[in-house]
């Protein structure tokens, strides 16, 4: 018999259903009699889905308290500068989007890494002699979060580890653990304006370390590293041969008394993937345009990492084409006054909030230098009725209708994060309510009565 024979059996008259099966090499293959599978429904989530965990959502969604109905809710927890309407993007940015839409040129697919013309604009905008860039060094992404996702996916395999700041943006851990990548936490030091504990950082590195994440300016800390400190970080990476994922989404969002240094401008030795986007500096987080800048002057990444990023970008076929079409005008026509006014507001809000909270017994705010946040330490020994920062923030919502994020969300208990983008009147009211709350619940610690009496 031939190896592949289709047999049709009909006995006399045609049956209502043809008995059709394939004889493969003399063995019959009959539908419904497959080996090794029991015919039953068994649909389960993937391991990746089960390993995906967002600590902010887990903590916030489990807060069962209701705000005080007699006080308007003030949310100091959301890292979205558009929420209150007091920080609109510049009209030139909006007009650029309208023009791109009206042109009708950007309704189709773009290459998964972005239009060449758009990548050329980003390369030109961020190019400098210390860190040269060409279009081939730019990958456009759906927001900075996808940029981080692609970088982790191209640099690390399951079973390897990455180095992540504590306190730090929770997405790093969410993404890494969903991919089976171990997260090792290195410490930031509040007493040193959140500089990295470099000795502790270096002690974490082993043969399975795939990359070091450096977030500057910082979410949640609002800190900005000095040039000298960044050089020390780079020295550790160079000595240990560990590439860096630089999360620089808040780049250039620094206050007038300090300077932002892009990490790649300070080293020719360490390969760096720098992640950024339009979200924060241009105040349009919902437009979802980010980028990866590949800095690899010693060709350590080589073609493999570049090709890997291109392949990974093809999983969702790139970011919104209309925003790409508007990119040149956004970068070239946004007036300097817009950036200046945004930063002036943020610094004024940070100074107001820091000054108000620093005067409250039991709280220890750390003065920020950029981004949109500040961290506040809670001297828990003076608030004995609360077990931790989560309980502190729950009661603050219940009694005063002020919502801050407990820093447990950022692996840093007994602190809270305050967002400084809220309008001035709202910030003043929030700080007044926090003061009232702390005064009601503050207790002198044992042995410190003299201090309390002062």
Coordinates of C-alpha atoms in Angstrom, one line a residue:
X1 CA 0.0 0.0 0.0
X2 CA 1.2 3.5 -0.7
X3 CA 2.5 5.4 2.4
X4 CA -0.3 8.0 2.2
X5 CA -3.7 6.6 1.1
X6 CA -7.1 8.3 1.6
X7 CA -9.7 5.6 2.3
X8 CA -13.4 6.3 1.9
X9 CA -15.7 3.6 3.1
X10 CA -19.3 3.3 2.0
X11 CA -21.3 0.2 2.3
X12 CA -23.9 0.1 -0.3
X13 CA -25.6 3.5 -0.1
X14 CA -23.8 6.7 0.9
X15 CA -23.6 7.2 4.6
X16 CA -24.8 10.4 6.2
X17 CA -21.2 11.1 7.2
X18 CA -18.3 9.9 5.1
X19 CA -15.9 7.7 7.1
X20 CA -12.7 9.5 6.1
X21 CA -9.3 8.9 7.5
X22 CA -5.7 8.8 6.4
X23 CA -3.6 5.6 6.4
X24 CA 0.0 6.7 7.0
X25 CA 2.6 4.0 6.4
X26 CA 0.0 1.3 7.0
X27 CA -1.1 2.9 10.3
X28 CA -4.6 4.3 10.5
X29 CA -5.1 7.9 11.9
X30 CA -8.6 8.2 13.1
X31 CA -9.9 11.6 14.4
X32 CA -10.8 11.6 18.1
X33 CA -8.3 8.9 18.9
X34 CA -5.2 11.1 19.4
X35 CA -2.7 9.6 21.8
X36 CA -1.5 11.6 24.9
X37 CA -4.4 14.0 25.1
X38 CA -7.6 13.5 27.0
X39 CA -10.4 15.4 25.4
X40 CA -11.5 17.8 28.0
X41 CA -11.4 21.6 28.5
X42 CA -8.3 22.7 30.4
X43 CA -7.5 26.4 29.8
X44 CA -5.0 27.9 32.2
X45 CA -3.1 31.2 32.3
X46 CA 0.5 31.0 31.1
X47 CA 3.4 31.0 33.5
X48 CA 4.3 34.5 32.3
X49 CA 0.8 35.8 33.2
X50 CA 1.0 34.2 36.6
X51 CA 4.4 35.6 37.3
X52 CA 3.3 39.2 36.4
X53 CA 2.7 41.2 39.5
X54 CA 2.4 45.0 39.9
X55 CA 3.0 45.9 43.5
X56 CA 1.4 49.3 43.2
X57 CA -1.8 47.8 41.9
X58 CA -1.7 45.0 44.5
X59 CA -1.3 47.4 47.4
X60 CA -3.6 50.2 46.2
X61 CA -6.4 47.9 45.0
X62 CA -6.4 46.1 48.4
X63 CA -6.9 49.4 50.3
X64 CA -10.5 49.0 51.4
X65 CA -10.8 52.4 53.1
X66 CA -13.2 55.1 51.9
X67 CA -12.2 58.8 51.9
X68 CA -13.8 61.2 54.4
X69 CA -17.1 62.2 52.8
X70 CA -16.8 65.7 54.3
X71 CA -13.5 66.5 52.6
X72 CA -12.7 66.6 48.8
X73 CA -10.3 63.9 47.8
X74 CA -6.8 65.1 47.0
X75 CA -4.7 62.5 45.2
X76 CA -0.9 63.0 45.6
X77 CA -0.3 59.5 44.3
X78 CA -0.7 59.5 40.5
X79 CA 2.4 60.1 38.4
X80 CA 0.4 61.7 35.5
X81 CA 1.0 65.4 35.1
X82 CA -2.2 65.9 33.1
X83 CA -4.6 64.8 35.8
X84 CA -5.5 68.2 37.3
X85 CA -5.4 70.2 34.0
X86 CA -2.9 72.8 35.4
X87 CA 0.0 71.5 33.3
X88 CA -1.2 71.4 29.7
X89 CA 1.3 70.6 26.9
X90 CA 2.4 73.5 24.7
X91 CA 0.0 74.6 21.8
X92 CA 2.8 73.9 19.3
X93 CA 2.8 70.2 20.5
X94 CA -1.0 70.0 20.0
X95 CA -0.8 71.7 16.6
X96 CA 1.9 69.3 15.5
X97 CA -0.5 66.4 16.2
X98 CA -3.3 68.1 14.3
X99 CA -1.1 68.8 11.3
X100 CA 0.1 65.2 11.2
X101 CA -3.5 63.9 11.4
X102 CA -4.8 66.3 8.8
X103 CA -2.0 65.4 6.4
X104 CA -3.4 61.9 5.9
X105 CA 0.2 60.6 5.5
X106 CA 0.3 58.7 8.8
X107 CA -2.7 56.3 8.7
X108 CA -0.7 53.2 7.7
X109 CA 1.9 51.0 9.2
X110 CA 5.4 52.2 9.9
X111 CA 8.5 50.0 10.2
X112 CA 8.4 48.3 13.6
X113 CA 11.3 50.4 14.9
X114 CA 9.7 53.6 13.6
X115 CA 9.9 55.7 10.5
X116 CA 13.5 56.5 9.4
X117 CA 12.7 60.2 9.3
X118 CA 11.4 60.1 12.9
X119 CA 14.4 58.2 14.1
X120 CA 16.7 60.7 12.4
X121 CA 14.9 63.5 14.3
X122 CA 15.5 61.8 17.7
X123 CA 19.1 61.1 16.8
X124 CA 19.7 64.7 15.8
X125 CA 17.9 66.0 18.9
X126 CA 20.0 64.0 21.4
X127 CA 23.3 63.8 19.4
X128 CA 26.3 65.5 21.0
X129 CA 30.1 65.1 20.5
X130 CA 30.4 63.1 23.8
X131 CA 27.6 60.7 22.8
X132 CA 27.1 60.7 19.0
X133 CA 23.9 59.2 17.6
X134 CA 22.6 58.2 14.1
X135 CA 19.2 56.9 13.1
X136 CA 20.5 53.3 13.3
X137 CA 21.0 53.9 17.0
X138 CA 17.3 54.7 17.7
X139 CA 14.4 52.4 18.2
X140 CA 11.0 54.0 18.6
X141 CA 8.7 52.3 21.1
X142 CA 5.2 52.5 22.5
X143 CA 6.1 54.6 25.5
X144 CA 9.2 54.4 27.7
X145 CA 7.7 51.4 29.4
X146 CA 7.9 49.4 26.2
X147 CA 11.5 50.6 25.7
X148 CA 12.4 49.2 29.1
X149 CA 10.6 46.0 28.3
X150 CA 12.5 45.5 25.1
X151 CA 15.8 46.3 26.7
X152 CA 15.3 43.7 29.5
X153 CA 14.1 41.2 26.9
X154 CA 17.2 41.6 24.7
X155 CA 19.8 41.7 27.6
X156 CA 18.6 39.0 30.0
X157 CA 17.5 35.4 29.9
X158 CA 15.4 33.5 32.4
X159 CA 17.7 32.6 35.3
X160 CA 19.9 35.6 35.0
X161 CA 19.6 38.7 37.3
X162 CA 19.4 42.4 36.9
X163 CA 20.3 45.1 39.4
X164 CA 17.4 47.5 40.3
X165 CA 17.3 50.5 42.7
X166 CA 15.6 50.5 46.0
X167 CA 13.5 52.6 46.2
X168 CA 12.7 52.3 42.5
X169 CA 10.1 52.3 39.9
X170 CA 8.0 49.1 40.4
X171 CA 7.7 48.3 36.6
X172 CA 11.3 47.0 36.5
X173 CA 10.5 44.2 38.8
X174 CA 7.1 43.5 37.2
X175 CA 8.7 43.1 33.8
X176 CA 11.7 41.2 34.9
X177 CA 9.9 38.6 37.0
X178 CA 7.3 38.0 34.3
X179 CA 10.3 36.9 32.1
X180 CA 11.8 34.7 34.8
X181 CA 14.6 37.1 35.5
X182 CA 15.8 37.5 39.1
X183 CA 15.8 41.0 40.6
X184 CA 18.5 42.1 42.9
X185 CA 17.9 45.4 44.8
X186 CA 20.7 47.9 45.4
X187 CA 20.2 50.6 48.0
X188 CA 19.8 54.3 47.5
X189 CA 20.8 56.4 50.5
X190 CA 18.3 59.1 51.7
X191 CA 20.9 60.8 53.9
X192 CA 23.0 61.3 50.7
X193 CA 20.1 62.7 48.6
X194 CA 19.5 59.1 47.3
X195 CA 22.9 58.4 46.0
X196 CA 23.7 54.7 45.3
X197 CA 25.4 52.6 47.9
X198 CA 28.1 51.7 45.5
X199 CA 29.9 49.1 47.7
X200 CA 26.6 47.3 48.3
X201 CA 25.7 47.5 44.6
X202 CA 29.0 45.9 43.5
X203 CA 28.6 43.1 46.0
X204 CA 25.5 42.0 44.3
X205 CA 27.1 41.4 40.9
X206 CA 27.9 37.8 39.9
X207 CA 28.3 35.8 36.7
X208 CA 24.6 35.8 36.1
X209 CA 24.2 39.6 36.2
X210 CA 22.8 40.8 32.8
X211 CA 22.5 44.5 33.4
X212 CA 22.3 47.4 35.8
X213 CA 19.3 49.7 35.8
X214 CA 20.1 53.4 36.6
X215 CA 17.1 55.7 36.9
X216 CA 18.2 59.4 36.8
X217 CA 16.4 61.6 37.5
X218 CA 14.6 59.3 39.9
X219 CA 11.0 58.1 40.3
X220 CA 10.1 57.9 43.2
X221 CA 12.9 60.0 44.8
X222 CA 13.0 63.1 42.7
X223 CA 16.8 62.9 43.0
X224 CA 19.4 63.9 40.4
X225 CA 22.8 62.3 40.4
X226 CA 25.9 64.5 40.2
X227 CA 28.4 64.1 37.4
X228 CA 30.9 62.7 39.9
X229 CA 28.5 60.1 41.2
X230 CA 27.5 59.0 37.7
X231 CA 31.2 58.5 36.9
X232 CA 31.6 56.3 40.0
X233 CA 28.6 54.2 38.8
X234 CA 30.1 53.9 35.4
X235 CA 33.4 52.8 37.0
X236 CA 31.6 49.9 38.7
X237 CA 29.9 48.9 35.5
X238 CA 33.2 49.0 33.6
X239 CA 35.1 47.1 36.2
X240 CA 32.5 44.4 36.3
X241 CA 31.7 44.4 32.6
X242 CA 28.0 45.0 33.2
X243 CA 25.9 46.9 30.6
X244 CA 23.6 49.7 31.7
X245 CA 19.9 50.2 31.1
X246 CA 19.5 54.0 31.7
X247 CA 15.9 55.0 32.4
X248 CA 16.1 58.7 31.6
X249 CA 12.5 59.5 31.0
X250 CA 12.8 62.5 33.3
X251 CA 16.0 63.7 31.6
X252 CA 16.3 67.5 31.5
X253 CA 13.4 67.7 34.1
X254 CA 15.8 69.1 36.7
X255 CA 15.5 72.2 38.9
X256 CA 17.7 75.3 38.2
X257 CA 20.1 74.6 41.1
X258 CA 21.5 71.4 39.5
X259 CA 22.4 69.9 36.1
X260 CA 21.2 66.7 34.3
X261 CA 24.0 64.7 32.8
X262 CA 23.0 62.0 30.3
X263 CA 24.9 58.9 31.3
X264 CA 26.2 58.1 27.9
X265 CA 28.1 61.4 27.7
X266 CA 30.4 60.3 30.5
X267 CA 31.7 57.0 29.2
X268 CA 33.1 55.5 26.0
X269 CA 33.6 52.1 27.6
X270 CA 30.3 51.0 29.0
X271 CA 27.6 50.0 26.6
X272 CA 24.3 51.8 27.5
X273 CA 20.7 51.5 26.3
X274 CA 19.1 54.8 27.2
X275 CA 15.3 54.8 27.5
X276 CA 13.2 58.0 27.1
X277 CA 10.0 59.4 25.6
X278 CA 7.6 62.3 25.2
X279 CA 5.5 61.4 28.3
X280 CA 7.0 63.6 31.0
X281 CA 9.0 66.5 29.5
X282 CA 6.3 67.2 26.9
X283 CA 3.5 66.4 29.4
X284 CA 1.7 63.9 27.0
X285 CA 2.0 60.4 28.7
X286 CA -1.1 59.1 26.9
X287 CA 0.5 59.6 23.5
X288 CA 2.7 56.6 24.0
X289 CA 5.9 57.4 22.2
X290 CA 9.2 56.3 23.7
X291 CA 12.6 55.4 22.4
X292 CA 15.8 53.5 23.0
X293 CA 19.1 55.2 22.3
X294 CA 21.9 52.6 21.7
X295 CA 25.3 53.9 22.9
X296 CA 28.0 51.3 22.0
X297 CA 31.1 53.0 20.8
X298 CA 33.3 50.0 21.5
X299 CA 31.0 47.7 19.7
X300 CA 30.4 45.5 22.7
X301 CA 26.7 45.1 21.9
X302 CA 27.6 44.5 18.3
X303 CA 25.0 43.5 15.7
X304 CA 23.4 40.8 17.9
X305 CA 21.9 43.2 20.4
X306 CA 20.8 45.7 17.7
X307 CA 19.2 42.9 15.6
X308 CA 17.6 41.5 18.8
X309 CA 15.9 44.8 19.5
X310 CA 14.6 45.0 16.0
X311 CA 13.2 41.5 16.2
X312 CA 11.6 42.2 19.6
X313 CA 10.0 45.4 18.2
X314 CA 8.3 43.4 15.6
X315 CA 6.1 41.8 18.2
X316 CA 3.7 44.8 18.3
X317 CA 4.8 46.6 15.1
X318 CA 5.9 49.9 16.6
X319 CA 4.3 53.0 18.2
X320 CA 1.6 55.3 16.9
X321 CA 2.4 56.6 13.4
X322 CA 0.5 59.9 13.9
X323 CA 2.7 60.8 16.9
X324 CA 5.8 59.8 14.8
X325 CA 4.6 62.2 12.0
X326 CA 4.3 65.0 14.6
X327 CA 7.7 64.3 16.1
X328 CA 9.8 66.7 14.0
X329 CA 7.6 69.7 14.8
X330 CA 7.3 68.7 18.5
X331 CA 11.1 68.6 18.9
X332 CA 11.8 71.7 16.8
X333 CA 8.9 74.0 17.5
X334 CA 8.3 73.6 21.2
X335 CA 9.4 76.9 22.7
X336 CA 12.1 77.0 25.5
X337 CA 9.6 79.0 27.6
X338 CA 7.4 75.9 27.9
X339 CA 10.1 73.8 29.4
X340 CA 11.2 76.7 31.7
X341 CA 7.6 77.3 33.0
X342 CA 7.1 73.6 33.7
X343 CA 10.3 73.3 35.7
X344 CA 9.6 76.6 37.5
X345 CA 6.2 75.3 38.6
X346 CA 7.6 71.9 39.7
X347 CA 10.4 73.5 41.7
X348 CA 8.0 76.0 43.4
X349 CA 5.7 73.1 44.3
X350 CA 8.6 71.0 45.6
X351 CA 9.8 73.8 47.8
X352 CA 6.4 74.5 49.1
X353 CA 5.7 70.8 49.9
X354 CA 9.2 70.2 51.4
X355 CA 9.0 73.2 53.6
X356 CA 5.5 72.4 54.9
X357 CA 6.2 68.7 55.6
X358 CA 9.6 69.3 57.1
X359 CA 7.9 71.4 59.8
X360 CA 5.7 68.5 60.8
X361 CA 6.9 66.4 63.8
X362 CA 7.4 62.8 62.8
X363 CA 8.0 63.4 59.1
X364 CA 11.3 63.6 57.3
X365 CA 11.0 64.7 53.7
X366 CA 14.0 64.5 51.4
X367 CA 14.4 67.5 49.2
X368 CA 14.1 66.7 45.5
X369 CA 16.2 68.1 42.7
X370 CA 14.0 67.1 39.7
X371 CA 11.3 64.9 38.2
X372 CA 7.8 65.1 39.8
X373 CA 8.1 63.5 43.2
X374 CA 9.5 63.7 46.7
X375 CA 9.9 61.0 49.3
X376 CA 8.9 61.5 52.9
X377 CA 10.2 59.4 55.8
X378 CA 7.7 58.5 58.6
X379 CA 9.2 58.1 62.0
X380 CA 7.0 55.2 62.9
X381 CA 8.0 55.1 66.5
X382 CA 6.0 58.4 66.9
X383 CA 2.9 56.8 65.3
X384 CA 2.6 53.6 67.2
X385 CA -1.0 52.9 66.2
X386 CA 0.1 52.3 62.7
X387 CA 2.0 49.2 61.9
X388 CA 3.6 50.4 58.7
X389 CA 3.4 53.0 55.9
X390 CA 0.5 51.2 54.2
X391 CA -1.7 51.6 57.4
X392 CA -0.5 55.2 57.7
X393 CA -1.6 56.1 54.2
X394 CA -4.9 54.2 54.6
X395 CA -5.8 56.2 57.7
X396 CA -4.7 59.4 56.0
X397 CA -7.2 58.7 53.2
X398 CA -10.0 57.7 55.6
X399 CA -9.6 60.8 57.9
X400 CA -8.3 63.5 55.6
X401 CA -9.1 62.4 52.1
X402 CA -5.4 62.7 51.0
X403 CA -3.9 59.9 49.1
X404 CA -0.1 59.3 48.9
X405 CA 1.6 56.2 47.8
X406 CA 3.1 54.1 50.5
X407 CA 6.7 53.5 49.6
X408 CA 6.3 49.8 50.2
X409 CA 5.2 50.0 46.6
X410 CA 8.9 50.8 45.8
X411 CA 10.4 48.3 48.2
X412 CA 11.1 51.0 50.7
X413 CA 8.8 50.8 53.8
X414 CA 8.1 53.6 56.2
X415 CA 8.2 56.3 53.5
X416 CA 5.5 57.8 51.4
X417 CA 5.8 59.3 47.9
X418 CA 4.2 62.6 47.1
X419 CA 3.5 63.8 43.6
X420 CA 4.2 67.5 43.2
X421 CA 2.3 68.3 40.0
X422 CA -0.9 69.3 41.8
X423 CA -2.1 72.9 41.7
X424 CA -0.7 75.2 44.4
X425 CA -3.9 75.7 46.3
X426 CA -4.5 71.9 46.4
X427 CA -0.9 71.3 47.6
X428 CA -1.3 73.8 50.4
X429 CA -4.6 72.2 51.5
X430 CA -3.1 68.7 51.3
X431 CA -0.1 69.7 53.4
X432 CA -2.4 71.3 56.0
X433 CA -4.5 68.1 56.2
X434 CA -1.3 66.0 56.6
X435 CA -0.2 68.3 59.4
X436 CA -3.5 67.9 61.2
X437 CA -3.4 64.2 60.8
X438 CA 0.1 63.9 62.2
X439 CA -0.7 66.2 65.1
X440 CA -3.6 64.0 66.0
X441 CA -1.7 60.7 65.9
X442 CA 1.8 61.8 67.0
X443 CA 3.2 60.3 70.2
X444 CA 6.5 60.9 71.9
X445 CA 8.7 57.9 71.8
X446 CA 9.9 56.4 75.0
X447 CA 12.7 58.4 76.5
X448 CA 12.2 61.5 74.3
X449 CA 9.8 63.5 76.4
X450 CA 12.2 66.4 76.7
X451 CA 12.3 66.7 72.9
X452 CA 8.5 66.7 72.8
X453 CA 8.3 69.4 75.4
X454 CA 10.4 71.8 73.4

